[in-house]
Short mmCIF file of C-alpha atoms in Angstrom, two decimals:
data_model
loop_
_atom_site.label_atom_id
_atom_site.label_comp_id
_atom_site.label_asym_id
_atom_site.label_seq_id
_atom_site.Cartn_x
_atom_site.Cartn_y
_atom_site.Cartn_z
CA UNK T 1 0.00 0.00 0.00
CA UNK T 2 1.06 3.52 -0.78
CA UNK T 3 2.36 5.35 2.27
CA UNK T 4 1.90 9.08 2.78
CA UNK T 5 4.43 10.99 4.80
CA UNK T 6 3.54 14.26 6.46
CA UNK T 7 5.39 16.06 3.69
CA UNK T 8 3.36 14.25 1.01
CA UNK T 9 0.15 15.41 2.65
CA UNK T 10 1.36 18.96 3.03
CA UNK T 11 2.73 19.27 -0.48
CA UNK T 12 -0.50 17.96 -1.99
CA UNK T 13 -2.51 20.38 0.11
CA UNK T 14 -0.30 23.25 -1.00
CA UNK T 15 -0.87 22.37 -4.65
CA UNK T 16 -4.62 22.52 -4.01
CA UNK T 17 -4.18 25.81 -2.16
CA UNK T 18 -3.29 27.42 -5.49
CA UNK T 19 -6.85 26.75 -6.64
CA UNK T 20 -8.28 28.24 -3.47
CA UNK T 21 -6.24 31.36 -4.16
CA UNK T 22 -7.19 31.50 -7.85
CA UNK T 23 -10.88 31.03 -7.10
CA UNK T 24 -10.76 33.64 -4.32
CA UNK T 25 -9.06 36.17 -6.60
CA UNK T 26 -11.50 35.64 -9.46
CA UNK T 27 -14.52 35.79 -7.15
CA UNK T 28 -13.20 38.91 -5.46
CA UNK T 29 -12.27 40.80 -8.64
CA UNK T 30 -15.38 39.83 -10.61
CA UNK T 31 -17.54 40.29 -7.54
CA UNK T 32 -16.01 43.73 -7.08
CA UNK T 33 -16.84 44.74 -10.66
CA UNK T 34 -20.43 43.50 -10.41
CA UNK T 35 -20.66 45.02 -6.94
CA UNK T 36 -19.61 48.42 -8.30
CA UNK T 37 -22.33 48.28 -10.96
CA UNK T 38 -24.82 47.33 -8.23
CA UNK T 39 -23.59 50.22 -6.11
CA UNK T 40 -24.28 52.69 -8.93
CA UNK T 41 -27.73 51.18 -9.42
CA UNK T 42 -28.48 51.15 -5.71
CA UNK T 43 -27.57 54.82 -5.19
CA UNK T 44 -28.96 56.06 -8.52
CA UNK T 45 -32.26 57.30 -7.06
CA UNK T 46 -34.09 55.66 -9.95
CA UNK T 47 -36.77 53.56 -8.19
CA UNK T 48 -36.72 50.59 -10.60
CA UNK T 49 -32.95 50.20 -10.37
CA UNK T 50 -32.93 50.70 -6.61
CA UNK T 51 -35.64 48.14 -6.01
CA UNK T 52 -34.19 45.49 -8.27
CA UNK T 53 -30.79 45.88 -6.62
CA UNK T 54 -32.37 45.67 -3.21
CA UNK T 55 -34.09 42.40 -4.11
CA UNK T 56 -30.88 41.04 -5.64
CA UNK T 57 -28.92 41.80 -2.48
CA UNK T 58 -31.66 40.39 -0.25
CA UNK T 59 -31.71 37.16 -2.27
CA UNK T 60 -27.97 36.61 -2.11
CA UNK T 61 -27.57 37.69 1.51
CA UNK T 62 -30.64 35.81 2.71
CA UNK T 63 -29.86 32.36 1.30
CA UNK T 64 -26.96 30.07 2.14
CA UNK T 65 -23.98 30.24 -0.21
CA UNK T 66 -24.23 26.46 -0.46
CA UNK T 67 -27.74 26.73 -1.94
CA UNK T 68 -26.52 29.30 -4.44
CA UNK T 69 -23.76 26.94 -5.51
CA UNK T 70 -26.27 24.10 -5.94
CA UNK T 71 -28.69 26.31 -7.87
CA UNK T 72 -26.01 27.50 -10.27
CA UNK T 73 -24.65 24.00 -10.66
CA UNK T 74 -28.01 22.39 -11.43
CA UNK T 75 -29.81 25.46 -12.76
CA UNK T 76 -27.53 26.24 -15.69
CA UNK T 77 -27.56 22.58 -16.64
CA UNK T 78 -31.30 22.90 -17.30
CA UNK T 79 -30.51 25.07 -20.32
CA UNK T 80 -28.59 22.17 -21.79
CA UNK T 81 -25.20 23.72 -21.05
CA UNK T 82 -22.55 21.48 -19.60
CA UNK T 83 -21.62 22.99 -16.23
CA UNK T 84 -18.27 22.28 -14.67
CA UNK T 85 -17.90 22.70 -10.90
CA UNK T 86 -15.36 25.38 -11.76
CA UNK T 87 -17.88 27.45 -13.70
CA UNK T 88 -20.67 27.05 -11.14
CA UNK T 89 -18.32 27.96 -8.29
CA UNK T 90 -16.99 31.03 -10.09
CA UNK T 91 -20.45 32.32 -10.94
CA UNK T 92 -22.01 31.66 -7.54
CA UNK T 93 -19.09 33.15 -5.61
CA UNK T 94 -18.97 36.18 -7.92
CA UNK T 95 -22.64 37.01 -7.44
CA UNK T 96 -22.51 36.27 -3.72
CA UNK T 97 -19.46 38.52 -3.29
CA UNK T 98 -21.01 41.29 -5.38
CA UNK T 99 -24.10 41.43 -3.17
CA UNK T 100 -22.07 41.83 0.00
CA UNK T 101 -19.58 44.30 -1.48
CA UNK T 102 -22.39 46.44 -2.92
CA UNK T 103 -23.99 46.64 0.52
CA UNK T 104 -20.69 47.42 2.26
CA UNK T 105 -19.86 50.13 -0.26
CA UNK T 106 -23.35 51.61 -0.07
CA UNK T 107 -22.74 52.16 3.62
CA UNK T 108 -19.52 54.00 2.79
CA UNK T 109 -21.21 56.15 0.12
CA UNK T 110 -24.02 57.03 2.49
CA UNK T 111 -21.57 58.09 5.17
CA UNK T 112 -20.40 60.93 2.90
CA UNK T 113 -22.07 64.16 4.08
CA UNK T 114 -25.09 65.29 2.08
CA UNK T 115 -23.44 68.65 1.46
CA UNK T 116 -20.96 66.96 -0.87
CA UNK T 117 -23.82 65.77 -3.08
CA UNK T 118 -25.47 69.16 -3.00
CA UNK T 119 -22.26 71.05 -3.70
CA UNK T 120 -21.39 68.85 -6.65
CA UNK T 121 -24.88 69.00 -8.10
CA UNK T 122 -24.83 72.80 -7.80
CA UNK T 123 -21.73 72.63 -9.98
CA UNK T 124 -23.96 71.02 -12.61
CA UNK T 125 -22.28 67.64 -12.33
CA UNK T 126 -24.21 64.61 -13.53
CA UNK T 127 -24.80 61.66 -11.23
CA UNK T 128 -21.91 59.71 -12.78
CA UNK T 129 -19.61 62.72 -12.49
CA UNK T 130 -20.62 63.25 -8.87
CA UNK T 131 -19.81 59.67 -8.05
CA UNK T 132 -16.59 59.62 -10.05
CA UNK T 133 -15.04 62.91 -8.93
CA UNK T 134 -16.58 63.72 -5.56
CA UNK T 135 -18.21 60.82 -3.73
CA UNK T 136 -16.17 57.73 -4.61
CA UNK T 137 -12.73 59.24 -3.94
CA UNK T 138 -13.87 60.00 -0.40
CA UNK T 139 -15.93 56.87 0.12
CA UNK T 140 -13.17 54.56 -1.12
CA UNK T 141 -10.93 55.71 1.71
CA UNK T 142 -13.47 54.48 4.25
CA UNK T 143 -14.23 51.39 2.18
CA UNK T 144 -10.75 49.87 2.15
CA UNK T 145 -10.85 48.35 5.64
CA UNK T 146 -14.25 46.61 5.43
CA UNK T 147 -13.48 45.47 1.88
CA UNK T 148 -10.23 43.83 2.93
CA UNK T 149 -12.11 42.37 5.88
CA UNK T 150 -14.70 40.89 3.55
CA UNK T 151 -12.01 39.31 1.38
CA UNK T 152 -11.46 36.94 4.31
CA UNK T 153 -15.09 35.83 3.93
CA UNK T 154 -14.48 35.23 0.22
CA UNK T 155 -11.47 32.99 0.89
CA UNK T 156 -13.50 31.05 3.45
CA UNK T 157 -16.46 30.96 1.07
CA UNK T 158 -14.42 29.15 -1.57
CA UNK T 159 -14.24 26.18 0.82
CA UNK T 160 -17.87 25.46 -0.06
CA UNK T 161 -16.96 24.92 -3.70
CA UNK T 162 -15.54 21.60 -2.51
CA UNK T 163 -19.10 20.36 -2.00
CA UNK T 164 -19.98 20.58 -5.70
CA UNK T 165 -16.72 18.83 -6.51
CA UNK T 166 -14.29 21.62 -7.23
CA UNK T 167 -10.89 20.44 -6.06
CA UNK T 168 -9.46 23.17 -3.85
CA UNK T 169 -7.95 23.05 -0.38
CA UNK T 170 -10.94 21.57 1.47
CA UNK T 171 -11.69 18.99 -1.21
CA UNK T 172 -8.03 18.01 -1.33
CA UNK T 173 -8.19 17.60 2.44
CA UNK T 174 -11.18 15.29 2.15
CA UNK T 175 -9.49 13.26 -0.58
CA UNK T 176 -6.25 12.96 1.37
CA UNK T 177 -8.20 11.96 4.46
CA UNK T 178 -9.85 9.17 2.48
CA UNK T 179 -6.46 7.98 1.31
CA UNK T 180 -4.51 8.29 4.55
CA UNK T 181 -7.14 7.83 7.31
CA UNK T 182 -5.42 10.53 9.33
CA UNK T 183 -8.23 13.08 9.70
CA UNK T 184 -6.71 14.84 12.70
CA UNK T 185 -3.47 15.62 10.88
CA UNK T 186 -5.07 16.40 7.54
CA UNK T 187 -7.75 18.77 8.81
CA UNK T 188 -5.32 20.46 11.19
CA UNK T 189 -3.07 21.21 8.22
CA UNK T 190 -6.02 22.38 6.12
CA UNK T 191 -7.10 24.72 8.91
CA UNK T 192 -3.54 25.94 9.31
CA UNK T 193 -3.23 26.79 5.61
CA UNK T 194 -6.53 28.66 5.64
CA UNK T 195 -5.34 30.51 8.71
CA UNK T 196 -2.11 31.49 6.94
CA UNK T 197 -4.17 32.81 4.01
CA UNK T 198 -6.77 34.68 6.05
CA UNK T 199 -4.95 35.97 9.08
CA UNK T 200 -2.72 38.45 7.21
CA UNK T 201 -5.84 39.85 5.53
CA UNK T 202 -7.68 40.19 8.86
CA UNK T 203 -4.65 41.79 10.42
CA UNK T 204 -4.25 44.21 7.52
CA UNK T 205 -7.93 45.17 7.68
CA UNK T 206 -7.62 45.87 11.38
CA UNK T 207 -4.52 47.97 10.82
CA UNK T 208 -6.13 50.13 8.13
CA UNK T 209 -9.15 50.58 10.36
CA UNK T 210 -7.13 51.83 13.31
CA UNK T 211 -5.17 54.15 11.05
CA UNK T 212 -8.41 55.69 9.81
CA UNK T 213 -9.63 56.18 13.37
CA UNK T 214 -6.52 58.15 14.24
CA UNK T 215 -7.00 60.41 11.24
CA UNK T 216 -10.50 61.32 12.36
CA UNK P 1 -34.94 25.74 -22.42
CA UNK P 2 -36.84 22.54 -23.07
CA UNK P 3 -37.01 21.54 -19.45
CA UNK P 4 -40.26 21.89 -17.55
CA UNK P 5 -39.97 22.53 -13.84
CA UNK P 6 -41.95 19.98 -11.88
CA UNK P 7 -42.53 21.07 -8.34
CA UNK P 8 -45.32 18.51 -7.96
CA UNK P 9 -42.72 15.79 -7.59
CA UNK P 10 -41.64 17.32 -4.28
CA UNK P 11 -45.07 17.00 -2.74
CA UNK P 12 -44.74 13.39 -1.49
CA UNK P 13 -41.61 14.38 0.40
CA UNK P 14 -43.07 17.25 2.40
CA UNK P 15 -42.48 15.48 5.74
CA UNK P 16 -38.73 15.11 5.04
CA UNK P 17 -38.50 18.82 4.34
CA UNK P 18 -40.47 19.70 7.46
CA UNK P 19 -38.21 17.60 9.70
CA UNK P 20 -35.19 19.16 8.09
CA UNK P 21 -36.57 22.62 8.67
CA UNK P 22 -37.25 21.78 12.30
CA UNK P 23 -33.70 20.50 12.77
CA UNK P 24 -32.25 23.67 11.26
CA UNK P 25 -34.39 25.83 13.54
CA UNK P 26 -33.52 23.85 16.68
CA UNK P 27 -29.84 23.76 15.71
CA UNK P 28 -29.84 27.53 15.24
CA UNK P 29 -31.70 28.31 18.47
CA UNK P 30 -29.63 26.02 20.69
CA UNK P 31 -26.27 27.02 19.26
CA UNK P 32 -27.27 30.70 19.36
CA UNK P 33 -27.95 30.49 23.08
CA UNK P 34 -24.83 28.46 23.76
CA UNK P 35 -22.71 30.57 21.40
CA UNK P 36 -23.73 33.83 23.03
CA UNK P 37 -22.99 32.32 26.45
CA UNK P 38 -19.51 31.40 25.21
CA UNK P 39 -19.13 34.85 23.68
CA UNK P 40 -20.16 36.62 26.88
CA UNK P 41 -17.72 34.57 28.92
CA UNK P 42 -14.98 35.09 26.34
CA UNK P 43 -15.50 38.84 26.08
CA UNK P 44 -15.60 39.23 29.87
CA UNK P 45 -12.44 37.16 30.23
CA UNK P 46 -10.70 39.22 27.57
CA UNK P 47 -11.49 42.58 29.13
CA UNK P 48 -11.50 41.80 32.85
CA UNK P 49 -9.72 38.46 33.22
CA UNK P 50 -6.04 37.70 33.76
CA UNK P 51 -3.71 38.33 30.87
CA UNK P 52 -2.97 34.68 30.03
CA UNK P 53 -6.69 33.95 29.78
CA UNK P 54 -7.16 36.99 27.57
CA UNK P 55 -4.47 35.81 25.15
CA UNK P 56 -6.00 32.35 25.10
CA UNK P 57 -9.41 33.79 24.18
CA UNK P 58 -7.80 36.02 21.55
CA UNK P 59 -6.12 32.99 19.98
CA UNK P 60 -9.42 31.10 19.95
CA UNK P 61 -11.18 34.01 18.27
CA UNK P 62 -8.51 34.45 15.60
CA UNK P 63 -8.31 30.75 14.77
CA UNK P 64 -12.07 30.43 14.34
CA UNK P 65 -12.52 33.67 12.45
CA UNK P 66 -9.76 32.86 9.99
CA UNK P 67 -10.76 29.32 9.03
CA UNK P 68 -13.86 28.21 7.09
CA UNK P 69 -16.79 26.78 9.06
CA UNK P 70 -16.76 23.60 6.98
CA UNK P 71 -13.15 22.89 7.99
CA UNK P 72 -14.01 23.43 11.65
CA UNK P 73 -16.92 21.06 11.22
CA UNK P 74 -14.80 18.40 9.53
CA UNK P 75 -12.12 18.79 12.17
CA UNK P 76 -14.63 18.24 14.97
CA UNK P 77 -16.49 15.39 13.27
CA UNK P 78 -13.62 13.54 11.58
CA UNK P 79 -10.54 14.81 13.40
CA UNK P 80 -11.55 14.61 17.05
CA UNK P 81 -12.53 10.89 16.99
CA UNK P 82 -8.94 10.17 15.94
CA UNK P 83 -7.88 11.98 19.11
CA UNK P 84 -10.31 9.86 21.15
CA UNK P 85 -13.44 12.05 21.26
CA UNK P 86 -16.26 10.48 19.29
CA UNK P 87 -19.32 12.58 18.53
CA UNK P 88 -22.60 11.91 16.77
CA UNK P 89 -23.26 14.03 13.70
CA UNK P 90 -25.88 16.16 15.50
CA UNK P 91 -23.62 16.75 18.49
CA UNK P 92 -20.74 17.65 16.20
CA UNK P 93 -23.00 20.08 14.33
CA UNK P 94 -24.15 21.72 17.58
CA UNK P 95 -20.59 21.91 18.87
CA UNK P 96 -19.18 23.38 15.65
CA UNK P 97 -21.94 26.01 15.44
CA UNK P 98 -21.46 26.96 19.09
CA UNK P 99 -17.70 27.23 18.78
CA UNK P 100 -18.09 29.28 15.62
CA UNK P 101 -20.69 31.71 16.94
CA UNK P 102 -18.84 31.84 20.25
CA UNK P 103 -15.77 33.32 18.57
CA UNK P 104 -17.68 35.90 16.53
CA UNK P 105 -19.87 36.94 19.44
CA UNK P 106 -16.79 37.28 21.68
CA UNK P 107 -15.50 39.94 19.31
CA UNK P 108 -18.89 41.64 19.00
CA UNK P 109 -19.60 41.68 22.75
CA UNK P 110 -16.06 42.83 23.49
CA UNK P 111 -16.64 45.87 21.27
CA UNK P 112 -19.79 46.56 23.29
CA UNK P 113 -17.96 46.22 26.61
CA UNK P 114 -15.22 48.57 25.48
CA UNK P 115 -17.82 51.17 24.56
CA UNK P 116 -19.08 51.32 28.16
CA UNK P 117 -17.69 54.51 29.73
CA UNK P 118 -15.12 53.82 32.42
CA UNK P 119 -16.91 56.20 34.80
CA UNK P 120 -19.88 53.83 34.93
CA UNK P 121 -17.68 51.00 36.19
CA UNK P 122 -16.04 53.27 38.74
CA UNK P 123 -19.44 54.51 39.85
CA UNK P 124 -20.57 50.93 40.35
CA UNK P 125 -17.49 50.09 42.41
CA UNK P 126 -17.94 53.20 44.52
CA UNK P 127 -21.46 51.99 45.31
CA UNK P 128 -19.80 48.92 46.86
CA UNK P 129 -20.98 46.61 44.09
CA UNK P 130 -18.91 43.48 43.69
CA UNK P 131 -17.00 42.81 40.49
CA UNK P 132 -19.75 40.42 39.35
CA UNK P 133 -22.51 42.86 40.05
CA UNK P 134 -20.73 45.57 38.08
CA UNK P 135 -20.25 43.17 35.18
CA UNK P 136 -23.81 41.92 35.23
CA UNK P 137 -25.82 45.08 35.92
CA UNK P 138 -23.65 47.82 34.45
CA UNK P 139 -21.26 46.54 31.83
CA UNK P 140 -23.05 43.67 30.09
CA UNK P 141 -26.45 45.32 30.17
CA UNK P 142 -25.20 48.36 28.30
CA UNK P 143 -22.91 46.32 26.07
CA UNK P 144 -25.72 44.08 24.84
CA UNK P 145 -27.98 47.01 24.14
CA UNK P 146 -25.29 48.56 21.94
CA UNK P 147 -24.27 45.48 19.99
CA UNK P 148 -27.70 43.89 19.66
CA UNK P 149 -28.08 44.70 15.92
CA UNK P 150 -24.61 43.33 15.11
CA UNK P 151 -25.28 40.19 17.11
CA UNK P 152 -28.63 39.72 15.34
CA UNK P 153 -27.02 39.76 11.90
CA UNK P 154 -24.35 37.34 13.08
CA UNK P 155 -27.07 34.95 14.25
CA UNK P 156 -28.63 35.06 10.78
CA UNK P 157 -25.24 34.48 9.14
CA UNK P 158 -24.69 31.44 11.37
CA UNK P 159 -28.20 30.17 10.57
CA UNK P 160 -27.45 30.35 6.84
CA UNK P 161 -24.04 28.81 7.41
CA UNK P 162 -25.69 25.84 9.12
CA UNK P 163 -26.56 24.50 5.65
CA UNK P 164 -23.04 23.08 5.65
CA UNK P 165 -23.76 20.61 8.49
CA UNK P 166 -25.54 18.46 5.90
CA UNK P 167 -22.05 17.47 4.75
CA UNK P 168 -21.49 15.40 7.89
CA UNK P 169 -25.00 13.96 7.40
CA UNK P 170 -26.60 15.96 10.20
CA UNK P 171 -30.22 15.92 9.06
CA UNK P 172 -30.95 19.58 8.49
CA UNK P 173 -32.90 21.29 5.72
CA UNK P 174 -30.09 20.97 3.18
CA UNK P 175 -29.70 17.29 4.02
CA UNK P 176 -33.40 16.87 3.33
CA UNK P 177 -32.94 18.62 -0.01
CA UNK P 178 -30.03 16.38 -0.95
CA UNK P 179 -32.00 13.32 0.06
CA UNK P 180 -35.03 14.25 -2.04
CA UNK P 181 -32.82 15.19 -4.99
CA UNK P 182 -31.17 11.81 -4.85
CA UNK P 183 -34.57 10.12 -4.94
CA UNK P 184 -36.35 11.93 -7.76
CA UNK P 185 -33.49 13.80 -9.48
CA UNK P 186 -35.41 17.08 -9.40
CA UNK P 187 -32.32 18.85 -8.15
CA UNK P 188 -33.13 22.35 -9.29
CA UNK P 189 -36.72 22.34 -8.03
CA UNK P 190 -35.84 21.09 -4.57
CA UNK P 191 -32.89 23.44 -4.13
CA UNK P 192 -34.98 26.38 -5.31
CA UNK P 193 -37.69 25.52 -2.80
CA UNK P 194 -35.20 25.08 0.02
CA UNK P 195 -33.36 28.30 -0.86
CA UNK P 196 -36.72 30.05 -0.60
CA UNK P 197 -37.31 28.39 2.77
CA UNK P 198 -33.95 29.69 4.00
CA UNK P 199 -34.79 33.16 2.71
CA UNK P 200 -38.10 33.17 4.58
CA UNK P 201 -36.40 31.78 7.67
CA UNK P 202 -33.79 34.56 7.53
CA UNK P 203 -36.46 37.25 7.14
CA UNK P 204 -38.55 35.74 9.92
CA UNK P 205 -35.53 35.48 12.25
CA UNK P 206 -34.65 39.09 11.55
CA UNK P 207 -38.11 40.39 12.42
CA UNK P 208 -38.35 38.13 15.48
CA UNK P 209 -34.99 39.38 16.75
CA UNK P 210 -36.04 42.95 16.10
CA UNK P 211 -39.20 42.40 18.11
CA UNK P 212 -37.26 40.74 20.90
CA UNK P 213 -34.84 43.65 20.94
CA UNK P 214 -37.72 46.06 21.34
CA UNK P 215 -38.98 44.12 24.37
CA UNK P 216 -35.53 43.63 25.93
CA UNK P 217 -34.26 47.15 25.48
CA UNK P 218 -37.34 49.26 25.97
CA UNK P 219 -36.85 52.97 25.43
CA UNK P 220 -35.90 54.44 28.75
#
């Protein structure tokens, strides 16, 4: 029988970690782009856009990420398209991330004093111009800390992609456990790797936050 | 799309779904109560306890907050038996949820405790209240009032996260969905229905917690 040393387990887990990182990055970047569009819609003061964004956010924040993964995985297949776990995971995580980021950023936009909106509109700026030149530059400063903080949730969220069969860190852990029968070691290492990915992000978010508090 | 959705096929399985729903609700309620108890103890220990205990709690919080819930669950269910502690899938689910919420609520409650003005604590001590009385009647009371909204949203997040316990075959709502899907292959229909159930459960929990908050923290 094939024997696994501790190093074999770790090196295999580290290979799978690459996919956790890739999936996290894609979900975060794509989710950020979609989230920005949602943010514009949500703050546009056009009722139809505002309402539809509100419902979108409510749907994605009010259902488990696992259900969203299942629905994308089985839902797209209904159209006769072959769905890989990779595609379903990317789509579900992107939309899930976008809903949360849009809501976080909305909070930041709304914390900008009303006078800034009024001043820029009295300068005959359009809504897009107001956002681009006046509101977002100020809001983005406040947004950095919670956004970095949320990236930790994205990394942890990718662990659920293992359930629909995408081989990332957690799935690799399960597979290695089945091969080695050493669950304590395997899952400790998996947790440790996640910790090494997430802790620097958490720490960074905290640091930016405290720096902002001093500036105030 | 040539596929016709057939929700009728789910009808014979309504009892499975109902039991699953019940399990999810019970799991959430019990681990919420236990998790907040852990969080209160943790936050108190971190702010008022000895330094070594504070660092221990801080380590616990950081480890839990920086690892995915599913890995914690697998560690408890698959890992601990190897170390000699065998748990049933329901117990493991309860334990994992409690440990998870405990860490998050420690952080939330700690923020509330730190927001209590120092003068209030000193005033309590000068009225010859014991350390426990100060903690119970002055610090925690105000802390909970302040962080109640944050704690409520965390409870909902944990409730939604509980879908993952189906992976260790704890028989919650998602487990029921998986079971039905494996019987009649109407995957999309059953997951859509269950997602809707979670959505309603989240909305219901939110309004219940809001109502509870209004009763607990009546306007002075």
